[in-house]
Short mmCIF file of the C-alpha atoms (twelve columns), coordinates in Angstrom:
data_MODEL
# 
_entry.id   MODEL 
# 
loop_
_atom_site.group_PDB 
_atom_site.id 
_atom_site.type_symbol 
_atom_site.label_atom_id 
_atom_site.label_alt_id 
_atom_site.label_comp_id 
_atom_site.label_asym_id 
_atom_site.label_seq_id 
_atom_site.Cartn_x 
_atom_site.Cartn_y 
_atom_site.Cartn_z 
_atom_site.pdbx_PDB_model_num 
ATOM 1   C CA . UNK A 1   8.203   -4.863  24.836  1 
ATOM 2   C CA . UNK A 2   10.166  -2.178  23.084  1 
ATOM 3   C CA . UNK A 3   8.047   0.366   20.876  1 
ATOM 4   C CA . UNK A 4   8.901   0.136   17.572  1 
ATOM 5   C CA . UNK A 5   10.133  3.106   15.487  1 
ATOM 6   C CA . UNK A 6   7.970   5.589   13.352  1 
ATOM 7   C CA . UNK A 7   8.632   5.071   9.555   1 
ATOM 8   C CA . UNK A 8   6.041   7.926   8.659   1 
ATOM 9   C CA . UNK A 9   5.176   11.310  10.524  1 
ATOM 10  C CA . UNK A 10  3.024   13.168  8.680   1 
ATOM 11  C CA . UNK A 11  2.350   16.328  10.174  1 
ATOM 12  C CA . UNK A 12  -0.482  18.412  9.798   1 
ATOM 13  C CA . UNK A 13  -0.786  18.123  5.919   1 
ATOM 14  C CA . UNK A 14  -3.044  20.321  3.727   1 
ATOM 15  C CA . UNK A 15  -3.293  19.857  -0.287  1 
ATOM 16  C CA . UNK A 16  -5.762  22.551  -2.195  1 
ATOM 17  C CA . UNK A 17  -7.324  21.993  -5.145  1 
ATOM 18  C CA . UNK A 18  -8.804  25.384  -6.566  1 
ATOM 19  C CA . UNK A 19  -9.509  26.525  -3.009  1 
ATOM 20  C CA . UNK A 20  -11.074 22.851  -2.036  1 
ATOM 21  C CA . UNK A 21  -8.821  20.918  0.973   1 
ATOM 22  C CA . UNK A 22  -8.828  17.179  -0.065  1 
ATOM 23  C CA . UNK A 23  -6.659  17.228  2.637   1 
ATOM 24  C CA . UNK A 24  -6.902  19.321  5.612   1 
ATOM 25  C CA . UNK A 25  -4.313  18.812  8.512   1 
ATOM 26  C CA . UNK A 26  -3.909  15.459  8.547   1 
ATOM 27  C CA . UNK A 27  -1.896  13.715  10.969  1 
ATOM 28  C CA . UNK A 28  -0.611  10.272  10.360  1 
ATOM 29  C CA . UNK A 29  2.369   8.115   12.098  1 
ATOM 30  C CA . UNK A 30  2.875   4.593   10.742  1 
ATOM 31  C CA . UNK A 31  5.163   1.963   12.521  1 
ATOM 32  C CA . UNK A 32  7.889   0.053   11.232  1 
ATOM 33  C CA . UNK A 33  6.516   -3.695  10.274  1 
ATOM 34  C CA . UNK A 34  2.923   -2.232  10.444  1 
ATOM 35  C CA . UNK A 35  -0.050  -3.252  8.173   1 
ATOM 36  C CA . UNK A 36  -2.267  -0.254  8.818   1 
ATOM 37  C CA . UNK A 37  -5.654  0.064   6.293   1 
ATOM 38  C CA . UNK A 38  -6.783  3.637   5.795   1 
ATOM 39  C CA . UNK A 39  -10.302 3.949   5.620   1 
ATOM 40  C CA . UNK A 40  -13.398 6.395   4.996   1 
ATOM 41  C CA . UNK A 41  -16.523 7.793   2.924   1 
ATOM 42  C CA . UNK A 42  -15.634 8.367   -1.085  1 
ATOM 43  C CA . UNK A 43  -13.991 11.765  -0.981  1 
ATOM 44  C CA . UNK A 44  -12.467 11.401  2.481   1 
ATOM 45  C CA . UNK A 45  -8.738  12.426  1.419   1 
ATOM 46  C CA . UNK A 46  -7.727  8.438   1.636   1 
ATOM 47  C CA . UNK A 47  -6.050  8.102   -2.143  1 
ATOM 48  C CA . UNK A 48  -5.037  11.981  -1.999  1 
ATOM 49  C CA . UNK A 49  -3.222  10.638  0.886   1 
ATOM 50  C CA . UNK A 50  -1.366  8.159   -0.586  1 
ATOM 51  C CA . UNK A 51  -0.493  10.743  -3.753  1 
ATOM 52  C CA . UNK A 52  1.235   12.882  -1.004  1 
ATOM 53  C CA . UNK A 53  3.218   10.048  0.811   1 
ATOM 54  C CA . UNK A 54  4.744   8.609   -3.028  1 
ATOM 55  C CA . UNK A 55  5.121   12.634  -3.994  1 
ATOM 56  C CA . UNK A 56  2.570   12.434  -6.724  1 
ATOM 57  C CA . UNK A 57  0.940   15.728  -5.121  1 
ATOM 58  C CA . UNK A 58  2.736   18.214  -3.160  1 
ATOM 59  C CA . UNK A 59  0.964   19.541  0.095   1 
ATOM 60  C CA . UNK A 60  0.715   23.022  0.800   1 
ATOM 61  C CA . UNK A 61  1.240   23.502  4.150   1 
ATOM 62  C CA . UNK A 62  2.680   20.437  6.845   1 
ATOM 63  C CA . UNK A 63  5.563   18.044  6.967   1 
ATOM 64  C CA . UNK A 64  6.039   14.220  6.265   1 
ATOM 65  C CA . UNK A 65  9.068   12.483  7.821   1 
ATOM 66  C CA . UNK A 66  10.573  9.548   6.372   1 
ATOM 67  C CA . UNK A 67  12.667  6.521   8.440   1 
ATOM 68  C CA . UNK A 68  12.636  9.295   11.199  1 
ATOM 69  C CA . UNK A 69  14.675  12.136  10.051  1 
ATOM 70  C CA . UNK A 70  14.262  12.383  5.973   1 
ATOM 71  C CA . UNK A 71  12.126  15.253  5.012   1 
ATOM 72  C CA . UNK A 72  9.797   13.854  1.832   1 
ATOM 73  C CA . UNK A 73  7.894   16.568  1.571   1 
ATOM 74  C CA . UNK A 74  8.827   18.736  -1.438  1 
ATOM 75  C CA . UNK A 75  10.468  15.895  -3.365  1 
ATOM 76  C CA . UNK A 76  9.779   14.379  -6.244  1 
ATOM 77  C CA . UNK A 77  8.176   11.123  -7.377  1 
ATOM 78  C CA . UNK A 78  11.563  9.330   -7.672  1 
ATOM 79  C CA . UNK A 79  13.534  10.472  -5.205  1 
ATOM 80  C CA . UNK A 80  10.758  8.984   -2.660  1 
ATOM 81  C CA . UNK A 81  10.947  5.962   -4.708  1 
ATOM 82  C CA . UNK A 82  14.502  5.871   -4.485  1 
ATOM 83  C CA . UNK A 83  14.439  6.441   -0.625  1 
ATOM 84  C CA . UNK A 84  12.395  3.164   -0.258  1 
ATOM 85  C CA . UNK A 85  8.586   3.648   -0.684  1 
ATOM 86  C CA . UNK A 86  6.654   1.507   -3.613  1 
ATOM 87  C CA . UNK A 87  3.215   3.019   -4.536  1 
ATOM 88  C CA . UNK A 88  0.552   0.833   -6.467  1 
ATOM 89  C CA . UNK A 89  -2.640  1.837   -7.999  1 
ATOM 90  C CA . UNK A 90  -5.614  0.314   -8.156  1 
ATOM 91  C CA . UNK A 91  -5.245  -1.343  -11.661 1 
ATOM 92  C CA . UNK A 92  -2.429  -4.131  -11.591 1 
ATOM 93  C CA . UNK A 93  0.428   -2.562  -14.261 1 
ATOM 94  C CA . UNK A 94  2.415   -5.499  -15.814 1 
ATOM 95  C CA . UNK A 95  4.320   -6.113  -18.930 1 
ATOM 96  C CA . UNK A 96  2.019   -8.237  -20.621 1 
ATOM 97  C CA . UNK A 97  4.210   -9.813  -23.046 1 
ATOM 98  C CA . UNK A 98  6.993   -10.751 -20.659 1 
ATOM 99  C CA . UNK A 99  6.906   -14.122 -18.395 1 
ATOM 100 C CA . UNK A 100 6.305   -13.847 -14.514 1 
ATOM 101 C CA . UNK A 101 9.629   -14.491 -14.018 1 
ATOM 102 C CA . UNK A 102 10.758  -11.814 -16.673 1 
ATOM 103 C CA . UNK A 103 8.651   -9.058  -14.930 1 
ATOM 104 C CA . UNK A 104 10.250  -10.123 -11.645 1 
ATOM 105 C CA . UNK A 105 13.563  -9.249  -13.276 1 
ATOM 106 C CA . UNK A 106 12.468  -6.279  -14.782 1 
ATOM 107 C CA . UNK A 107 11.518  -4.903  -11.696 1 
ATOM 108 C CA . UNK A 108 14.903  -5.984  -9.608  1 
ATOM 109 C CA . UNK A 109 16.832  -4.159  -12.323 1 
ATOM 110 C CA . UNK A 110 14.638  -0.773  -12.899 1 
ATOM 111 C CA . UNK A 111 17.679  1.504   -13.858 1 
ATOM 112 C CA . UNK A 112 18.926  -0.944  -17.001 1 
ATOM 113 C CA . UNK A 113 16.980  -1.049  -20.078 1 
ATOM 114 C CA . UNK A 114 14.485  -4.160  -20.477 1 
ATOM 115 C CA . UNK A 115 16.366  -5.652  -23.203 1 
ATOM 116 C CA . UNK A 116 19.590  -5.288  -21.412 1 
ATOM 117 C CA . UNK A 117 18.505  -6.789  -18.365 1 
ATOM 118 C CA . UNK A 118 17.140  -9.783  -20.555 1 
ATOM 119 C CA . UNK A 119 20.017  -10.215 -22.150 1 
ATOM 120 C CA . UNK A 120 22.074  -10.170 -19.454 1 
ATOM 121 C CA . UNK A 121 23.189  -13.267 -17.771 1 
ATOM 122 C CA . UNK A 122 21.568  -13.216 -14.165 1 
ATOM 123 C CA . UNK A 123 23.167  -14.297 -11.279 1 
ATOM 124 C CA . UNK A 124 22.958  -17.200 -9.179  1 
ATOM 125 C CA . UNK A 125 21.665  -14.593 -6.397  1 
ATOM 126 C CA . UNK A 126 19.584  -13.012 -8.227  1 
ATOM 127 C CA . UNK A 127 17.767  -15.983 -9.845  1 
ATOM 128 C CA . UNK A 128 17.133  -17.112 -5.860  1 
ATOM 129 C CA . UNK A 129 16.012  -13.803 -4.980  1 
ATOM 130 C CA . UNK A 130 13.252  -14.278 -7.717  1 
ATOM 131 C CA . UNK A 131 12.918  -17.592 -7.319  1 
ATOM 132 C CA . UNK A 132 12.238  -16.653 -3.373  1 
ATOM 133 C CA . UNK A 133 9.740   -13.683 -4.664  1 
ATOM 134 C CA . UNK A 134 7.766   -16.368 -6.996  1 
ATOM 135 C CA . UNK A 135 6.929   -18.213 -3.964  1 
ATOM 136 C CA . UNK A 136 5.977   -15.467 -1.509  1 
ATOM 137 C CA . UNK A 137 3.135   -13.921 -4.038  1 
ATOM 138 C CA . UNK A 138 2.086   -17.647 -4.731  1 
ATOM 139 C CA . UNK A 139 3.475   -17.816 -8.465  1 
ATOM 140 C CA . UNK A 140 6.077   -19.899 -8.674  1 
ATOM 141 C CA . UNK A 141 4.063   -22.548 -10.805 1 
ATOM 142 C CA . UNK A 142 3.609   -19.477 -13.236 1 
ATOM 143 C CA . UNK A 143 6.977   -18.409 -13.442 1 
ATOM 144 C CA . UNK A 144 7.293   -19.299 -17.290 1 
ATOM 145 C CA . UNK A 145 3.231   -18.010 -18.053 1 
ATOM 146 C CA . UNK A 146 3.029   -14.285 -20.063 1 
ATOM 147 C CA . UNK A 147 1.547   -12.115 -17.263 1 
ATOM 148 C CA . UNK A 148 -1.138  -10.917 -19.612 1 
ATOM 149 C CA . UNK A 149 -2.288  -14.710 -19.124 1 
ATOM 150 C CA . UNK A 150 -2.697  -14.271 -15.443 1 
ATOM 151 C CA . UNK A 151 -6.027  -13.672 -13.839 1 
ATOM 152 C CA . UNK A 152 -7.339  -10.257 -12.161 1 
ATOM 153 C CA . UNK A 153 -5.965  -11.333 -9.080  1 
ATOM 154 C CA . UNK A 154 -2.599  -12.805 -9.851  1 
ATOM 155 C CA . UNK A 155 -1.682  -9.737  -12.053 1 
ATOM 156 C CA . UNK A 156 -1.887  -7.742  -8.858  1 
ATOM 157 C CA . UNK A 157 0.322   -10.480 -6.766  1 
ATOM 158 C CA . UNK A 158 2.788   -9.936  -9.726  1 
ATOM 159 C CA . UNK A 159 2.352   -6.118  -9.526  1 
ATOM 160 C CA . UNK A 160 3.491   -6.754  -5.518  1 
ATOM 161 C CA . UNK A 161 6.280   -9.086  -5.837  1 
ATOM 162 C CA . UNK A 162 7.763   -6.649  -8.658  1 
ATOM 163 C CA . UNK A 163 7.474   -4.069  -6.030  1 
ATOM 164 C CA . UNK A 164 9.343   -6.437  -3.488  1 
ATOM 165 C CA . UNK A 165 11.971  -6.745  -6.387  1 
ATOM 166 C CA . UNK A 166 12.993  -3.321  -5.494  1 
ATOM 167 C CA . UNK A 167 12.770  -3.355  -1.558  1 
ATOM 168 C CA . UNK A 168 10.905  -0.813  -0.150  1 
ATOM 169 C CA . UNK A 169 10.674  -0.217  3.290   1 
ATOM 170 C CA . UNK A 170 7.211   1.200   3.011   1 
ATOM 171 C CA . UNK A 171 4.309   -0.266  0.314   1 
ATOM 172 C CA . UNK A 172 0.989   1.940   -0.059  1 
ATOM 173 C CA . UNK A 173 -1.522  0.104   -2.013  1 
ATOM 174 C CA . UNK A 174 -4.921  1.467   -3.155  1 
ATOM 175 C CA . UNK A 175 -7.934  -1.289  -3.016  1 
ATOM 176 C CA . UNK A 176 -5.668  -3.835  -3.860  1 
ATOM 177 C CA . UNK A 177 -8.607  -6.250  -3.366  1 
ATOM 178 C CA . UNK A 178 -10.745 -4.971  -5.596  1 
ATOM 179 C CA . UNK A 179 -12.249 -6.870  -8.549  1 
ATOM 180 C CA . UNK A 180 -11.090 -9.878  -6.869  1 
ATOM 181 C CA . UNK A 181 -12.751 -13.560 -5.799  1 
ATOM 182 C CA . UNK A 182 -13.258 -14.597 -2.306  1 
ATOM 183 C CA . UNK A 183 -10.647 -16.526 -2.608  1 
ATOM 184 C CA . UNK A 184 -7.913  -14.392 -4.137  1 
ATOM 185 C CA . UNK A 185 -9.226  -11.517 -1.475  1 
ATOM 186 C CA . UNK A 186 -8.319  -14.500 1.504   1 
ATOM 187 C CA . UNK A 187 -4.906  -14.884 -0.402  1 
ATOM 188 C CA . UNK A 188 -3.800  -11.472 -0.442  1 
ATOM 189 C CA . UNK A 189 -4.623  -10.782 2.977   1 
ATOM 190 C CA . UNK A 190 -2.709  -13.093 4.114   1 
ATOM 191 C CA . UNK A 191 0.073   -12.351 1.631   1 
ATOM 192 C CA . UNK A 192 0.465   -8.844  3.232   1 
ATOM 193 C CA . UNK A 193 0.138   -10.081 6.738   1 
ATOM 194 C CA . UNK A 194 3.303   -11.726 5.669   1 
ATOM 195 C CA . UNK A 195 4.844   -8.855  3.569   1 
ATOM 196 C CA . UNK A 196 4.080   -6.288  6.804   1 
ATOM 197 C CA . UNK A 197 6.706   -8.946  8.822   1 
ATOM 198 C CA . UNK A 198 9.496   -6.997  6.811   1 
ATOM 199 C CA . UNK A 199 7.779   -3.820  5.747   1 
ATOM 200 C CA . UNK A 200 5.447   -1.484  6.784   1 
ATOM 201 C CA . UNK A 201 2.288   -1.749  4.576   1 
ATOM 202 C CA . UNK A 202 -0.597  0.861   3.994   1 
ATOM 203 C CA . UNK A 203 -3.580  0.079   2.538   1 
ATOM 204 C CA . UNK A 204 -6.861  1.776   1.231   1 
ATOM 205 C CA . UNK A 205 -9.472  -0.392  1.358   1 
ATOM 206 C CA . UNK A 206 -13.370 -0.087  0.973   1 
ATOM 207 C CA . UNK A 207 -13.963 -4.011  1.516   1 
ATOM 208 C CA . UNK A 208 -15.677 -4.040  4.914   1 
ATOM 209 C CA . UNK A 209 -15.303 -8.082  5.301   1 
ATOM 210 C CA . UNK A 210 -11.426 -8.145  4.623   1 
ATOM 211 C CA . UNK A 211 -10.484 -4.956  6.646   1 
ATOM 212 C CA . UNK A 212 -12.011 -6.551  9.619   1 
ATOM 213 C CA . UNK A 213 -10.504 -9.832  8.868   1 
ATOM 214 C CA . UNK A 214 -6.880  -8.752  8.733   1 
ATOM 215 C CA . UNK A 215 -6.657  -5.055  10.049  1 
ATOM 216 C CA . UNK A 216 -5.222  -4.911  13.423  1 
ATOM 217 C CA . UNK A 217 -4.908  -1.121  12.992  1 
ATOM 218 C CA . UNK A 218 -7.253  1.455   11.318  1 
ATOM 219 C CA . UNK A 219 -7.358  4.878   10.553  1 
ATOM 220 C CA . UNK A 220 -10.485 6.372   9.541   1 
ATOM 221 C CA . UNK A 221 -10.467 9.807   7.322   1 
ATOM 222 C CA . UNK A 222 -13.479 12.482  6.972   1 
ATOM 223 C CA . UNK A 223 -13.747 15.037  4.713   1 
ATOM 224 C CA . UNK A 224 -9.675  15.356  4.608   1 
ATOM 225 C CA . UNK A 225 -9.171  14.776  8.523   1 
ATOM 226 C CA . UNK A 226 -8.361  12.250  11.227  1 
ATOM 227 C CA . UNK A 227 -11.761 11.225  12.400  1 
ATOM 228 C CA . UNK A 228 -10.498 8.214   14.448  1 
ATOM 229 C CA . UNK A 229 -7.469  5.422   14.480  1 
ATOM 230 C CA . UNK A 230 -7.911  2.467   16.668  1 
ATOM 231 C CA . UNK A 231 -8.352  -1.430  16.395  1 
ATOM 232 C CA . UNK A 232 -11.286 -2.397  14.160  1 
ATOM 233 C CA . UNK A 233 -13.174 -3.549  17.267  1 
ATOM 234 C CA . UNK A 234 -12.520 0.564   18.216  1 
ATOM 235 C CA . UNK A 235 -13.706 2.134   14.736  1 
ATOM 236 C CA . UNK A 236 -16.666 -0.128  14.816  1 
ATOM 237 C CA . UNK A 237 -17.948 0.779   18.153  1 
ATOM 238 C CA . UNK A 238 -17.335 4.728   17.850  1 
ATOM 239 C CA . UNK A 239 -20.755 6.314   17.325  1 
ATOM 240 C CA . UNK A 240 -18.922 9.158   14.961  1 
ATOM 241 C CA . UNK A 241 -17.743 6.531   13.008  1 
ATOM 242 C CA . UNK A 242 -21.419 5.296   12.698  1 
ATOM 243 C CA . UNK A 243 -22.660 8.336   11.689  1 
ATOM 244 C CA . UNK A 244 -20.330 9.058   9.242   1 
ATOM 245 C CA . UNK A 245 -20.751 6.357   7.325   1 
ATOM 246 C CA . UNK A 246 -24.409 5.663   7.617   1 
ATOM 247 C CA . UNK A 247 -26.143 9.010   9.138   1 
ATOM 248 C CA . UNK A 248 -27.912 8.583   11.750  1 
ATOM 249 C CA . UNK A 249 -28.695 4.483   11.585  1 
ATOM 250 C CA . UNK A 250 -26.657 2.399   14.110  1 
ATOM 251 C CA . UNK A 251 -24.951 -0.592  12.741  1 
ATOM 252 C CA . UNK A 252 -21.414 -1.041  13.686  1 
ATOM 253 C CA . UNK A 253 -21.194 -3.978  11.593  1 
ATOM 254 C CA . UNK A 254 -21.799 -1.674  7.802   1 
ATOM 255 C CA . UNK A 255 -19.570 0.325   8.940   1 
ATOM 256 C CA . UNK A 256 -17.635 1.072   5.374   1 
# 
C-alpha cells in the first residue's frame, strides 16, 4: 500500500514564555486523511501546540512545513488560514442570532460582509454544498433553528461544519468533546472519523474513554516534548507513559 504524504512536519519547535519552554523541540509529522489525538498531563505543550500550527504563537527556534513544501512558520494567523488549516477552540463560536443554515453561509463566504452574503441570492451549488454540510454534522432537521437554540453539543457540530464551509485541508480542534453527553461524545467521534476521510484532523483530547474508542494514532506530549506516538494499545502499555500520568501506580487503563 502506498504511504501517504506528510501534511505537517514540524521540526524541532521551541516557544518561550519569559524564559519558560511550553514547547521544547517538538517534533510532529501528521498524514494526509489522518485523525491523530494529541495527548498529555495539563501543561504538556498540547494547546501551545495547536497555537503554533494556526500561527497564533510564533516559535522561536524550529520549522513547520505545510502540504510538503510551504514554510508556516513565521506567518500570520490568516495567511495559515488562507493556506487551508481551520483552528477551533474549546468553546463552540456561533452567530447566535442567525439560523444553522445562515451560519453555514456565513462561513462559505468569509471575505463578504454578513449582510451582503444574506442578501445575496445563493446559488443552486452553493445551497447543495450546505445542504450536503447540514447532513454531515447531523443538522439538517435544524437548518431553519437560531444556533443560540442549539444544545452544547450541536453548537460545536455547527462550529465544524462552518469550518468545512471553508475547506481546510487540515482541522485542529481543542477538547472538542468537552461538556458534552455520552451520546453527543459517540456522535462526534464518529463525525470526525468521517471528516478525517477528506482531511487530516488533530485533536486535543483529555477524555480517556473516547480517545481509546476512536484514536487509531496518538501522540503523547511531556513537559513540551515527544514522550511517545503509537496506537492507543502502544501508549497504554508504555511504562513512561504510566508514570507520567499517574507516578509510580500501574494502570494502563487511567492512563489520561
Amino acid at each position: 500500500m502506498q504511504k501517504k504524504r506528510d501534511i505537517l512536519c514540524c521540526e524541532k519547535v521551541t516557544v518561550a514564555f519569559d524564559g519558560f519552554k511550553a514547547i521544547d523541540g517538538m517534533d510532529l509529522r501528521l498524514e494526509e486523511k489522518e485523525l491523530r489525538f494529541l495527548i498529555g498531563p495539563n501543561g504538556a505543550g498540547k494547546t501551545t501546540m495547536l497555537d503554533v500550527i494556526c500561527g497564533k504563537v510564533k516559535p522561536a527556534s524550529g520549522k513547520i512545513w505545510f502540504d510538503g513544501r510551504i514554510d508556516i512558520s513565521r506567518k500570520k494567523e490568516h495567511q495559515i488560514a488562507e493556506l487551508g488549516i481551520g483552528r477551533k477552540f474549546q468553546a463552540p463560536s456561533v452567530f447566535a442570532a442567525l439560523t444553522v443554515f445562515e451560519n453555514l453561509e456565513l462561513a462559505m463566504s468569509q471575505n463578504r460582509s454578513v449582510l451582503a452574503v444574506l442578501r445575496a441570492k445563493m446559488a443552486k451549488a452553493d445551497a447543495e454544498r450546505i445542504q450536503s454540510g447540514l447532513e454531515l454534522i447531523g443538522l439538517a432537521d435544524k437548518a431553519g433553528m437560531q444556533a443560540g437554540d442549539l444544545s452544547h453539543g450541536e453548537k460545536q457540530w455547527l462550529e465544524i461544519g462552518m469550518m468545512l464551509m471553508q475547506e481546510p485541508a487540515l482541522l485542529l480542534l481543542d477538547e472538542p468533546v468537552a461538556g458534552m453527553t455520552d451520546e453527543e461524545t459517540e456522535k462526534t467521534g464518529q463525525l470526525l472519523k468521517t471528516i478525517a476521510r477528506d482531511r487530516t484532523v488533530i485533536v486535543v483530547e483529555h477524555d480517556m474513554d473516547f480517545v481509546r474508542r476512536f484514536a487509531a494514532k496518538v501522540t503523547v506530549m511531556h513537559e513540551g516534548k515527544l514522550l511517545k506516538e503509537g496506537t492507543m494499545q502502544e501508549i497504554q502499555a508504555d511504562e513512561i507513559v504510566a508514570e507520567v500520568y499517574l507516578g509510580q501506580r500501574r494502570d494502563a487503563h487511567a492512563v489520561g
